[in-house]
Tab-separated table of C-alpha atoms (C1' of nucleotides) in Angstrom:
chain	number	residue	atom	x	y	z
A	221	UNK	CA	0.000	0.000	0.000
A	222	UNK	CA	1.972	2.981	-1.256
A	223	UNK	CA	1.487	6.474	0.052
A	224	UNK	CA	-1.625	7.951	-1.495
A	225	UNK	CA	-1.198	11.125	0.495
A	226	UNK	CA	2.213	11.817	-0.960
A	227	UNK	CA	0.818	11.445	-4.455
A	228	UNK	CA	-2.068	13.755	-3.683
A	229	UNK	CA	0.280	16.384	-2.316
A	230	UNK	CA	2.493	16.130	-5.385
A	231	UNK	CA	-0.483	16.359	-7.725
A	232	UNK	CA	-1.907	19.413	-6.014
A	233	UNK	CA	1.529	21.005	-5.856
A	234	UNK	CA	1.955	20.397	-9.578
A	235	UNK	CA	-1.270	22.208	-10.293
A	236	UNK	CA	-0.335	25.061	-7.988
A	237	UNK	CA	3.110	25.470	-9.535
A	238	UNK	CA	1.522	25.722	-12.966
A	239	UNK	CA	-0.978	28.221	-11.623
A	240	UNK	CA	0.973	30.476	-9.285
A	241	UNK	CA	4.591	29.381	-9.597
A	242	UNK	CA	7.021	27.735	-7.213
A	243	UNK	CA	7.762	30.783	-5.027
A	244	UNK	CA	4.070	31.275	-4.284
A	245	UNK	CA	3.509	27.605	-3.574
A	246	UNK	CA	2.865	27.305	0.155
A	247	UNK	CA	2.619	24.416	2.575
A	248	UNK	CA	-0.344	26.104	4.190
A	249	UNK	CA	-2.336	26.194	0.980
A	250	UNK	CA	-1.564	22.562	0.245
A	251	UNK	CA	-2.395	21.300	3.725
A	252	UNK	CA	-5.635	23.243	4.082
A	253	UNK	CA	-6.790	22.206	0.625
A	254	UNK	CA	-6.125	18.547	1.419
A	255	UNK	CA	-7.642	18.751	4.905
A	256	UNK	CA	-4.485	18.066	6.809
A	257	UNK	CA	-1.925	19.949	8.855
A	258	UNK	CA	1.140	21.834	7.781
A	259	UNK	CA	3.480	19.348	9.401
A	260	UNK	CA	1.877	16.455	7.534
A	261	UNK	CA	3.095	17.908	4.275
A	262	UNK	CA	6.543	18.371	5.773
A	263	UNK	CA	6.457	14.715	6.792
A	264	UNK	CA	6.233	13.654	3.141
A	265	UNK	CA	8.338	16.471	1.744
A	266	UNK	CA	10.684	17.739	4.479
A	267	UNK	CA	11.741	20.838	2.589
A	268	UNK	CA	10.105	22.891	-0.128
A	269	UNK	CA	12.982	21.966	-2.392
A	270	UNK	CA	12.079	18.276	-1.964
A	271	UNK	CA	8.522	19.038	-2.986
A	272	UNK	CA	9.437	21.292	-5.893
A	273	UNK	CA	11.968	18.846	-7.253
A	274	UNK	CA	9.495	15.993	-7.081
A	275	UNK	CA	6.914	18.088	-8.916
A	276	UNK	CA	9.275	18.788	-11.799
A	277	UNK	CA	10.491	15.176	-11.851
A	278	UNK	CA	6.961	13.795	-12.005
A	279	UNK	CA	6.035	16.135	-14.838
A	280	UNK	CA	9.217	15.159	-16.642
A	281	UNK	CA	8.233	11.523	-16.252
A	282	UNK	CA	4.798	12.232	-17.666
A	283	UNK	CA	6.433	13.551	-20.803
A	284	UNK	CA	8.848	10.643	-21.035
A	285	UNK	CA	5.940	8.223	-20.857
A	286	UNK	CA	4.032	10.279	-23.401
A	287	UNK	CA	6.964	10.141	-25.800
A	288	UNK	CA	7.167	6.382	-25.373
A	289	UNK	CA	3.427	6.000	-25.907
A	290	UNK	CA	3.425	7.762	-29.277
A	291	UNK	CA	6.592	6.157	-30.560
A	292	UNK	CA	6.170	4.525	-33.940
A	293	UNK	CA	3.074	6.519	-34.804
A	294	UNK	CA	2.964	8.919	-37.744
A	295	UNK	CA	4.915	12.127	-37.275
A	296	UNK	CA	1.922	14.385	-37.764
A	297	UNK	CA	0.029	12.276	-35.262
A	298	UNK	CA	2.847	12.547	-32.740
A	299	UNK	CA	2.937	16.303	-33.078
A	300	UNK	CA	-0.838	16.559	-32.721
A	301	UNK	CA	-0.701	14.414	-29.597
A	302	UNK	CA	1.801	16.792	-28.055
A	303	UNK	CA	-0.282	19.808	-28.990
A	304	UNK	CA	-3.386	18.377	-27.351
A	305	UNK	CA	-1.331	17.635	-24.247
A	306	UNK	CA	-0.518	21.335	-24.025
A	307	UNK	CA	-4.029	22.367	-24.916
A	308	UNK	CA	-5.289	20.567	-21.817
A	309	UNK	CA	-3.338	22.997	-19.675
A	310	UNK	CA	-5.093	25.840	-21.436
A	311	UNK	CA	-8.542	24.408	-20.933
A	312	UNK	CA	-7.868	23.329	-17.372
A	313	UNK	CA	-7.601	26.674	-15.628
A	314	UNK	CA	-5.110	28.385	-17.938
A	315	UNK	CA	-2.150	26.587	-16.479
A	316	UNK	CA	1.212	27.087	-18.061
A	317	UNK	CA	3.598	24.265	-18.797
A	318	UNK	CA	6.018	23.100	-16.119
A	319	UNK	CA	9.050	24.088	-18.166
A	320	UNK	CA	7.735	27.586	-18.749
A	321	UNK	CA	6.868	27.924	-15.087
A	322	UNK	CA	10.325	26.719	-14.073
A	323	UNK	CA	11.984	29.100	-16.499
A	324	UNK	CA	10.088	32.160	-15.323
A	325	UNK	CA	10.681	31.250	-11.681
A	326	UNK	CA	14.266	30.325	-12.452
A	327	UNK	CA	15.953	32.902	-10.241
A	328	UNK	CA	14.095	31.611	-7.193
A	329	UNK	CA	14.662	27.927	-7.869
A	330	UNK	CA	17.102	25.735	-5.944
A	331	UNK	CA	19.840	24.234	-8.039
A	332	UNK	CA	18.328	20.770	-8.096
A	333	UNK	CA	15.153	22.101	-9.676
A	334	UNK	CA	17.061	24.164	-12.207
A	335	UNK	CA	18.979	21.132	-13.342
A	336	UNK	CA	15.907	18.943	-13.534
A	337	UNK	CA	14.010	21.580	-15.522
A	338	UNK	CA	16.953	21.988	-17.883
A	339	UNK	CA	17.120	18.234	-18.445
A	340	UNK	CA	13.379	18.227	-19.052
A	341	UNK	CA	13.567	20.977	-21.657
A	342	UNK	CA	16.543	19.293	-23.313
A	343	UNK	CA	14.544	16.094	-23.616
A	344	UNK	CA	11.517	17.883	-25.076
A	345	UNK	CA	13.537	19.771	-27.683
A	346	UNK	CA	15.376	16.558	-28.503
A	347	UNK	CA	12.081	14.766	-29.042
A	348	UNK	CA	10.824	17.606	-31.225
A	349	UNK	CA	14.037	17.565	-33.217
A	350	UNK	CA	13.745	13.850	-33.935
A	351	UNK	CA	10.067	14.047	-34.871
A	352	UNK	CA	10.680	17.019	-37.163
A	353	UNK	CA	13.750	15.440	-38.725
A	354	UNK	CA	11.978	12.181	-39.438
A	355	UNK	CA	8.843	13.966	-40.578
A	356	UNK	CA	10.839	16.007	-43.038
A	357	UNK	CA	12.536	12.884	-44.397
A	358	UNK	CA	9.259	11.132	-45.125
A	359	UNK	CA	7.560	14.225	-46.492
A	360	UNK	CA	5.136	14.837	-43.619
A	361	UNK	CA	6.725	18.162	-42.704
A	362	UNK	CA	8.470	20.988	-44.474
A	363	UNK	CA	10.676	23.678	-42.946
A	364	UNK	CA	13.784	25.703	-43.665
A	365	UNK	CA	16.988	25.235	-41.685
A	366	UNK	CA	17.848	22.546	-39.178
A	367	UNK	CA	15.373	20.405	-37.289
A	368	UNK	CA	17.053	21.543	-34.074
A	369	UNK	CA	16.411	25.196	-34.917
A	370	UNK	CA	12.816	24.505	-35.818
A	371	UNK	CA	12.398	22.485	-32.622
A	372	UNK	CA	13.789	25.336	-30.525
A	373	UNK	CA	11.355	27.722	-32.177
A	374	UNK	CA	8.357	25.478	-31.701
A	375	UNK	CA	8.934	24.626	-28.050
A	376	UNK	CA	9.459	28.267	-27.132
A	377	UNK	CA	6.492	29.387	-29.202
A	378	UNK	CA	4.169	26.903	-27.516
A	379	UNK	CA	5.374	27.724	-24.010
A	380	UNK	CA	5.083	31.437	-24.719
A	381	UNK	CA	1.680	31.060	-26.336
A	382	UNK	CA	0.257	29.304	-23.268
A	383	UNK	CA	1.356	32.264	-21.178
A	384	UNK	CA	0.208	34.954	-23.572
A	385	UNK	CA	-3.178	33.271	-23.811
A	386	UNK	CA	-3.718	34.194	-20.178
A	387	UNK	CA	-3.461	37.857	-21.083
A	388	UNK	CA	-5.350	38.101	-24.341
A	389	UNK	CA	-7.432	34.938	-24.472
A	390	UNK	CA	-7.153	31.335	-25.571
A	391	UNK	CA	-7.548	32.248	-29.226
A	392	UNK	CA	-3.985	33.458	-29.148
A	393	UNK	CA	-2.727	29.960	-28.384
A	394	UNK	CA	-4.919	28.510	-31.102
A	395	UNK	CA	-3.611	31.080	-33.567
A	396	UNK	CA	-0.016	30.175	-32.773
A	397	UNK	CA	-0.722	26.466	-33.164
A	398	UNK	CA	-2.512	27.087	-36.455
A	399	UNK	CA	0.405	29.135	-37.752
A	400	UNK	CA	2.926	26.485	-36.716
A	401	UNK	CA	0.959	23.718	-38.418
A	402	UNK	CA	0.390	25.810	-41.525
A	403	UNK	CA	4.094	26.484	-41.872
A	404	UNK	CA	4.936	22.803	-41.490
A	405	UNK	CA	2.769	21.820	-44.441
A	406	UNK	CA	4.802	20.579	-47.397
B	122	UNK	CA	12.478	69.135	-9.858
B	123	UNK	CA	10.636	65.853	-10.330
B	124	UNK	CA	11.023	62.929	-7.963
B	125	UNK	CA	14.239	61.109	-8.747
B	126	UNK	CA	13.626	58.642	-5.950
B	127	UNK	CA	10.344	57.516	-7.419
B	128	UNK	CA	12.051	56.887	-10.734
B	129	UNK	CA	14.832	54.944	-9.074
B	130	UNK	CA	12.335	52.790	-7.211
B	131	UNK	CA	10.412	52.098	-10.399
B	132	UNK	CA	13.583	51.247	-12.295
B	133	UNK	CA	14.814	48.846	-9.650
B	134	UNK	CA	11.349	47.328	-9.337
B	135	UNK	CA	11.263	46.819	-13.092
B	136	UNK	CA	14.531	44.927	-12.972
B	137	UNK	CA	13.337	42.855	-10.025
B	138	UNK	CA	10.051	41.966	-11.681
B	139	UNK	CA	11.930	40.751	-14.735
B	140	UNK	CA	14.274	38.789	-12.517
B	141	UNK	CA	12.093	37.284	-9.804
B	142	UNK	CA	8.538	38.191	-10.740
B	143	UNK	CA	5.928	40.431	-9.174
B	144	UNK	CA	4.955	38.135	-6.258
B	145	UNK	CA	8.565	37.932	-5.084
B	146	UNK	CA	9.096	41.654	-5.437
B	147	UNK	CA	9.417	43.038	-1.918
B	148	UNK	CA	9.475	46.512	-0.434
B	149	UNK	CA	12.255	45.405	1.848
B	150	UNK	CA	14.524	44.406	-0.990
B	151	UNK	CA	13.881	47.659	-2.805
B	152	UNK	CA	14.410	49.881	0.213
B	153	UNK	CA	17.582	48.168	1.399
B	154	UNK	CA	19.057	48.167	-2.073
B	155	UNK	CA	18.375	51.895	-2.441
B	156	UNK	CA	19.568	52.744	1.059
B	157	UNK	CA	16.244	53.876	2.400
B	158	UNK	CA	13.497	52.640	4.673
B	159	UNK	CA	10.502	50.495	3.929
B	160	UNK	CA	8.072	53.319	4.534
B	161	UNK	CA	9.872	55.570	2.077
B	162	UNK	CA	8.939	53.203	-0.736
B	163	UNK	CA	5.372	53.176	0.523
B	164	UNK	CA	5.416	56.961	0.426
B	165	UNK	CA	5.959	56.917	-3.315
B	166	UNK	CA	3.951	53.775	-4.003
B	167	UNK	CA	1.346	53.310	-1.249
B	168	UNK	CA	0.439	49.781	-2.238
B	169	UNK	CA	2.268	47.060	-4.090
B	170	UNK	CA	-0.379	47.259	-6.771
B	171	UNK	CA	0.524	50.919	-7.348
B	172	UNK	CA	4.148	49.945	-7.789
B	173	UNK	CA	3.463	46.930	-9.977
B	174	UNK	CA	1.101	48.840	-12.210
B	175	UNK	CA	3.589	51.656	-12.655
B	176	UNK	CA	6.285	49.165	-13.562
B	177	UNK	CA	4.180	47.629	-16.329
B	178	UNK	CA	3.023	51.047	-17.526
B	179	UNK	CA	6.563	52.358	-17.755
B	180	UNK	CA	7.713	49.318	-19.688
B	181	UNK	CA	4.726	49.704	-21.989
B	182	UNK	CA	5.713	53.316	-22.569
B	183	UNK	CA	9.258	52.257	-23.392
B	184	UNK	CA	7.897	50.057	-26.141
B	185	UNK	CA	5.550	52.748	-27.430
B	186	UNK	CA	8.466	55.166	-27.696
B	187	UNK	CA	10.567	52.468	-29.345
B	188	UNK	CA	7.858	51.878	-31.935
B	189	UNK	CA	7.665	55.590	-32.632
B	190	UNK	CA	11.442	55.855	-32.916
B	191	UNK	CA	11.733	53.207	-35.615
B	192	UNK	CA	8.697	54.320	-37.579
B	193	UNK	CA	9.456	54.924	-41.227
B	194	UNK	CA	12.597	52.794	-41.195
B	195	UNK	CA	12.920	49.649	-43.295
B	196	UNK	CA	10.903	46.707	-42.107
B	197	UNK	CA	13.878	44.430	-41.654
B	198	UNK	CA	15.586	47.191	-39.707
B	199	UNK	CA	12.541	47.623	-37.469
B	200	UNK	CA	12.427	43.926	-36.727
B	201	UNK	CA	16.145	43.831	-35.974
B	202	UNK	CA	15.767	46.789	-33.631
B	203	UNK	CA	13.112	44.922	-31.688
B	204	UNK	CA	15.228	41.789	-31.529
B	205	UNK	CA	18.190	43.660	-30.120
B	206	UNK	CA	15.881	45.257	-27.550
B	207	UNK	CA	15.012	41.770	-26.337
B	208	UNK	CA	18.570	40.564	-26.587
B	209	UNK	CA	19.577	43.197	-24.040
B	210	UNK	CA	17.396	41.468	-21.460
B	211	UNK	CA	19.261	38.263	-22.167
B	212	UNK	CA	22.685	39.826	-21.797
B	213	UNK	CA	21.718	41.891	-18.780
B	214	UNK	CA	21.223	39.191	-16.173
B	215	UNK	CA	18.942	36.842	-18.081
B	216	UNK	CA	15.881	38.954	-17.490
B	217	UNK	CA	12.674	37.970	-19.150
B	218	UNK	CA	10.390	40.431	-20.885
B	219	UNK	CA	7.766	42.300	-18.890
B	220	UNK	CA	4.918	40.704	-20.822
B	221	UNK	CA	6.226	37.205	-20.246
B	222	UNK	CA	6.763	37.953	-16.580
B	223	UNK	CA	3.245	39.343	-16.273
B	224	UNK	CA	1.775	36.350	-18.040
B	225	UNK	CA	3.515	33.789	-15.872
B	226	UNK	CA	2.633	35.710	-12.709
B	227	UNK	CA	-0.873	36.333	-14.034
B	228	UNK	CA	-2.776	34.475	-11.326
B	229	UNK	CA	-1.176	36.619	-8.631
B	230	UNK	CA	-1.637	39.923	-10.387
B	231	UNK	CA	-4.215	42.546	-9.406
B	232	UNK	CA	-6.741	43.346	-12.089
B	233	UNK	CA	-5.199	46.665	-13.017
B	234	UNK	CA	-1.898	44.976	-13.858
B	235	UNK	CA	-3.610	42.243	-15.831
B	236	UNK	CA	-5.375	44.795	-17.970
B	237	UNK	CA	-2.273	46.873	-18.512
B	238	UNK	CA	-0.244	43.804	-19.476
B	239	UNK	CA	-2.970	42.685	-21.868
B	240	UNK	CA	-3.024	46.113	-23.512
B	241	UNK	CA	0.761	45.997	-23.745
B	242	UNK	CA	0.765	42.618	-25.448
B	243	UNK	CA	-2.031	43.707	-27.784
B	244	UNK	CA	0.031	46.708	-28.813
B	245	UNK	CA	3.144	44.620	-29.417
B	246	UNK	CA	1.349	42.032	-31.530
B	247	UNK	CA	-0.370	44.855	-33.416
B	248	UNK	CA	2.983	46.456	-34.146
B	249	UNK	CA	4.389	43.116	-35.287
B	250	UNK	CA	1.373	42.542	-37.483
B	251	UNK	CA	1.781	45.890	-39.212
B	252	UNK	CA	5.519	45.484	-39.722
B	253	UNK	CA	5.069	41.978	-41.111
B	254	UNK	CA	2.180	42.982	-43.337
B	255	UNK	CA	4.049	45.936	-44.790
B	256	UNK	CA	7.258	43.935	-45.059
B	257	UNK	CA	5.464	41.248	-47.013
B	258	UNK	CA	3.926	43.829	-49.337
B	259	UNK	CA	7.273	45.345	-50.266
B	260	UNK	CA	9.048	42.001	-50.525
B	261	UNK	CA	11.194	42.272	-47.385
B	262	UNK	CA	9.479	39.330	-45.705
B	263	UNK	CA	7.866	36.092	-46.716
B	264	UNK	CA	5.491	33.938	-44.698
B	265	UNK	CA	2.439	31.754	-45.076
B	266	UNK	CA	-0.928	32.715	-43.593
B	267	UNK	CA	-1.961	35.995	-42.052
B	268	UNK	CA	0.361	38.621	-40.660
B	269	UNK	CA	-1.606	38.435	-37.413
B	270	UNK	CA	-0.953	34.705	-37.101
B	271	UNK	CA	2.728	35.156	-37.845
B	272	UNK	CA	2.872	38.022	-35.344
B	273	UNK	CA	1.280	35.877	-32.649
B	274	UNK	CA	3.814	33.150	-33.327
B	275	UNK	CA	6.791	35.466	-33.255
B	276	UNK	CA	5.896	37.335	-30.060
B	277	UNK	CA	5.250	34.107	-28.187
B	278	UNK	CA	8.371	32.478	-29.572
B	279	UNK	CA	10.567	35.371	-28.484
B	280	UNK	CA	9.045	35.581	-25.012
B	281	UNK	CA	9.355	31.824	-24.586
B	282	UNK	CA	12.885	31.768	-25.932
B	283	UNK	CA	14.046	34.352	-23.389
B	284	UNK	CA	12.735	32.108	-20.640
B	285	UNK	CA	14.054	28.851	-22.031
B	286	UNK	CA	17.465	30.439	-22.453
B	287	UNK	CA	17.680	30.616	-18.671
B	288	UNK	CA	17.449	26.842	-18.498
B	289	UNK	CA	19.619	25.688	-21.378
B	290	UNK	CA	21.749	28.713	-22.220
B	291	UNK	CA	21.617	31.833	-24.337
B	292	UNK	CA	22.321	29.916	-27.519
B	293	UNK	CA	18.751	28.732	-27.419
B	294	UNK	CA	17.476	32.279	-27.811
B	295	UNK	CA	19.916	32.916	-30.632
B	296	UNK	CA	18.799	29.717	-32.367
B	297	UNK	CA	15.150	30.775	-32.176
B	298	UNK	CA	15.942	34.231	-33.551
B	299	UNK	CA	18.005	32.709	-36.357
B	300	UNK	CA	15.187	30.328	-37.256
B	301	UNK	CA	12.626	33.138	-37.258
B	302	UNK	CA	14.763	35.322	-39.504
B	303	UNK	CA	15.576	32.428	-41.810
B	304	UNK	CA	11.912	31.631	-42.270
B	305	UNK	CA	11.084	35.265	-43.038
B	306	UNK	CA	13.526	35.363	-45.950
B	307	UNK	CA	11.762	35.654	-49.294
C	286	DA	C1'	1.352	-9.909	22.248
C	287	DA	C1'	5.278	-6.713	21.990
C	288	DA	C1'	8.098	-3.824	19.359
C	289	DA	C1'	8.882	-0.873	15.748
C	290	DT	C1'	7.664	1.765	11.997
C	291	DT	C1'	4.474	4.879	9.519
C	292	DA	C1'	1.592	8.682	9.396
C	293	DC	C1'	0.190	11.872	11.227
C	294	DT	C1'	-1.372	16.271	15.036
C	295	DT	C1'	-0.306	19.887	18.304
C	296	DA	C1'	2.187	23.626	19.274
C	297	DC	C1'	5.676	26.310	18.396
C	298	DT	C1'	9.775	29.417	16.279
C	299	DA	C1'	12.220	32.811	13.659
C	300	DG	C1'	11.907	35.338	9.725
C	301	DT	C1'	9.479	37.767	6.155
C	302	DT	C1'	5.506	40.158	4.085
C	303	DA	C1'	2.667	44.572	2.948
C	304	DG	C1'	1.027	48.265	5.186
C	305	DT	C1'	0.294	52.274	8.753
C	306	DA	C1'	0.552	56.144	12.099
C	307	DA	C1'	3.145	59.554	13.935
C	308	DG	C1'	7.077	62.185	14.202
C	309	DT	C1'	11.212	64.541	11.822
C	310	DT	C1'	13.994	66.545	8.420
C	311	DT	C1'	14.581	68.728	4.071
C	312	DT	C1'	13.177	71.608	0.391
C	313	DG	C1'	10.892	75.275	-2.226
C	314	DC	C1'	8.385	79.347	-2.139
C	315	DA	C1'	6.227	83.855	-0.588
D	108	DT	C1'	13.069	84.655	7.388
D	109	DG	C1'	9.112	81.857	8.044
D	110	DC	C1'	5.641	78.815	6.419
D	111	DA	C1'	4.087	74.828	4.039
D	112	DA	C1'	4.498	71.025	1.620
D	113	DA	C1'	7.384	67.100	0.280
D	114	DA	C1'	10.246	63.480	1.548
D	115	DC	C1'	11.354	60.967	4.433
D	116	DT	C1'	12.447	57.857	9.485
D	117	DT	C1'	11.000	55.375	13.536
D	118	DA	C1'	8.353	52.073	15.319
D	119	DC	C1'	4.911	49.176	14.933
D	120	DT	C1'	1.078	45.482	13.412
D	121	DA	C1'	-1.208	41.395	11.656
D	122	DA	C1'	-0.675	37.910	8.636
D	123	DC	C1'	1.977	34.735	6.409
D	124	DT	C1'	6.329	31.848	5.390
D	125	DA	C1'	9.134	27.297	5.866
D	126	DG	C1'	10.493	24.440	9.219
D	127	DT	C1'	10.845	21.693	13.850
D	128	DA	C1'	10.237	19.028	18.179
D	129	DA	C1'	7.453	16.254	20.690
D	130	DG	C1'	3.513	13.622	21.256
D	131	DT	C1'	-0.179	10.259	19.471
D	132	DA	C1'	-2.581	6.893	16.947
D	133	DA	C1'	-2.633	3.352	13.668
D	134	DT	C1'	-0.460	-0.135	11.176
D	135	DT	C1'	2.998	-3.567	10.243
D	136	DT	C1'	6.601	-6.635	11.565
D	137	DT	C1'	8.796	-9.808	14.663
DNA sequence: AAAATTACTTACTAGTTAGTAAGTTTTGCA
DNA sequence: TGCAAAACTTACTAACTAGTAAGTAATTTT
């Protein structure tokens, strides 16, 4: 019987980080929202760094499993699957992605979280690069320059679009996605 | 003799918001760094909302003046001027742009700041749209789809790239800029 | 059944936060 | 020179922050 409470804390903390950021994440908010005491959260995650690191790690794992789950599928299909993953954040309370949240909170992050977030972003851009590269080879995608450059552009555009959508509405995100897909057409 | 102190507070607050975000901006940090007392900052900016709103307004004004200053120049030149404006953030302590900072801190922002940031972003995307549209008409730029869609993509990509550069290095931002410029070539 | 481990609660600390009220100094002006 | 307004300082508050030590109840292991 593994710790359900720890999972619940991590899940809520994940949502809160995507909503308000790591610095504004508080033990009080977590404990009250889960109907427990402050110290109970500290029991599972002694320090805030422990909690924050676990949050980023879990989100990283979600992506890794996602990448494995779409492996072998068509390149357009893989891209669409990623886009709908991000779109869920938008529709679920205008969250931003974990990488974007980590990057904007960067200066307040402990080193362990910085490194984990960097590894996460490196893996995502790597995945994008491979999908784009392969998609170009089999004629599914078209773009100028290197796959790595295009991947860098796309990841940053999507992260930025999620954030900008908060300010000027979800249509902005949809417009960015539409433009990206349009430009990838052969 | 206008208030120099108020300007200095606003300037430091601007830098801090771009570094650590609005929620982590503290009167204590500002006052100690400027060699004054907490209450002195409150004298000029009674509430944190007053300060935060002024910070976004001033940054908005900087952009408005920038846009006016490059008006009439070549479209490629205008775009390059904007890019070097952003690149200064990167080189000056890995700041992120005010709009990106506002968007990621959105859930913690008072309404006045949300509205000001939204107006700011609307103005920036509008400026981009006009520059792209005109640049396409005179053959300086090439892109598929609408200028508005391309503008949405570019603003989000640049904001996201500034943030991602914190995690994986400044080369990421440069790669995104290079890709954007490459794709705009006729 | 006893011992030990897990999962908490109670109660607290030291530090930080925005914000305020009242008093003081500095500055500009008549 | 004297008055008034501007620009502060001193001293404080209430609320919040992460974190801890000690105690308790439940569960698991021996």
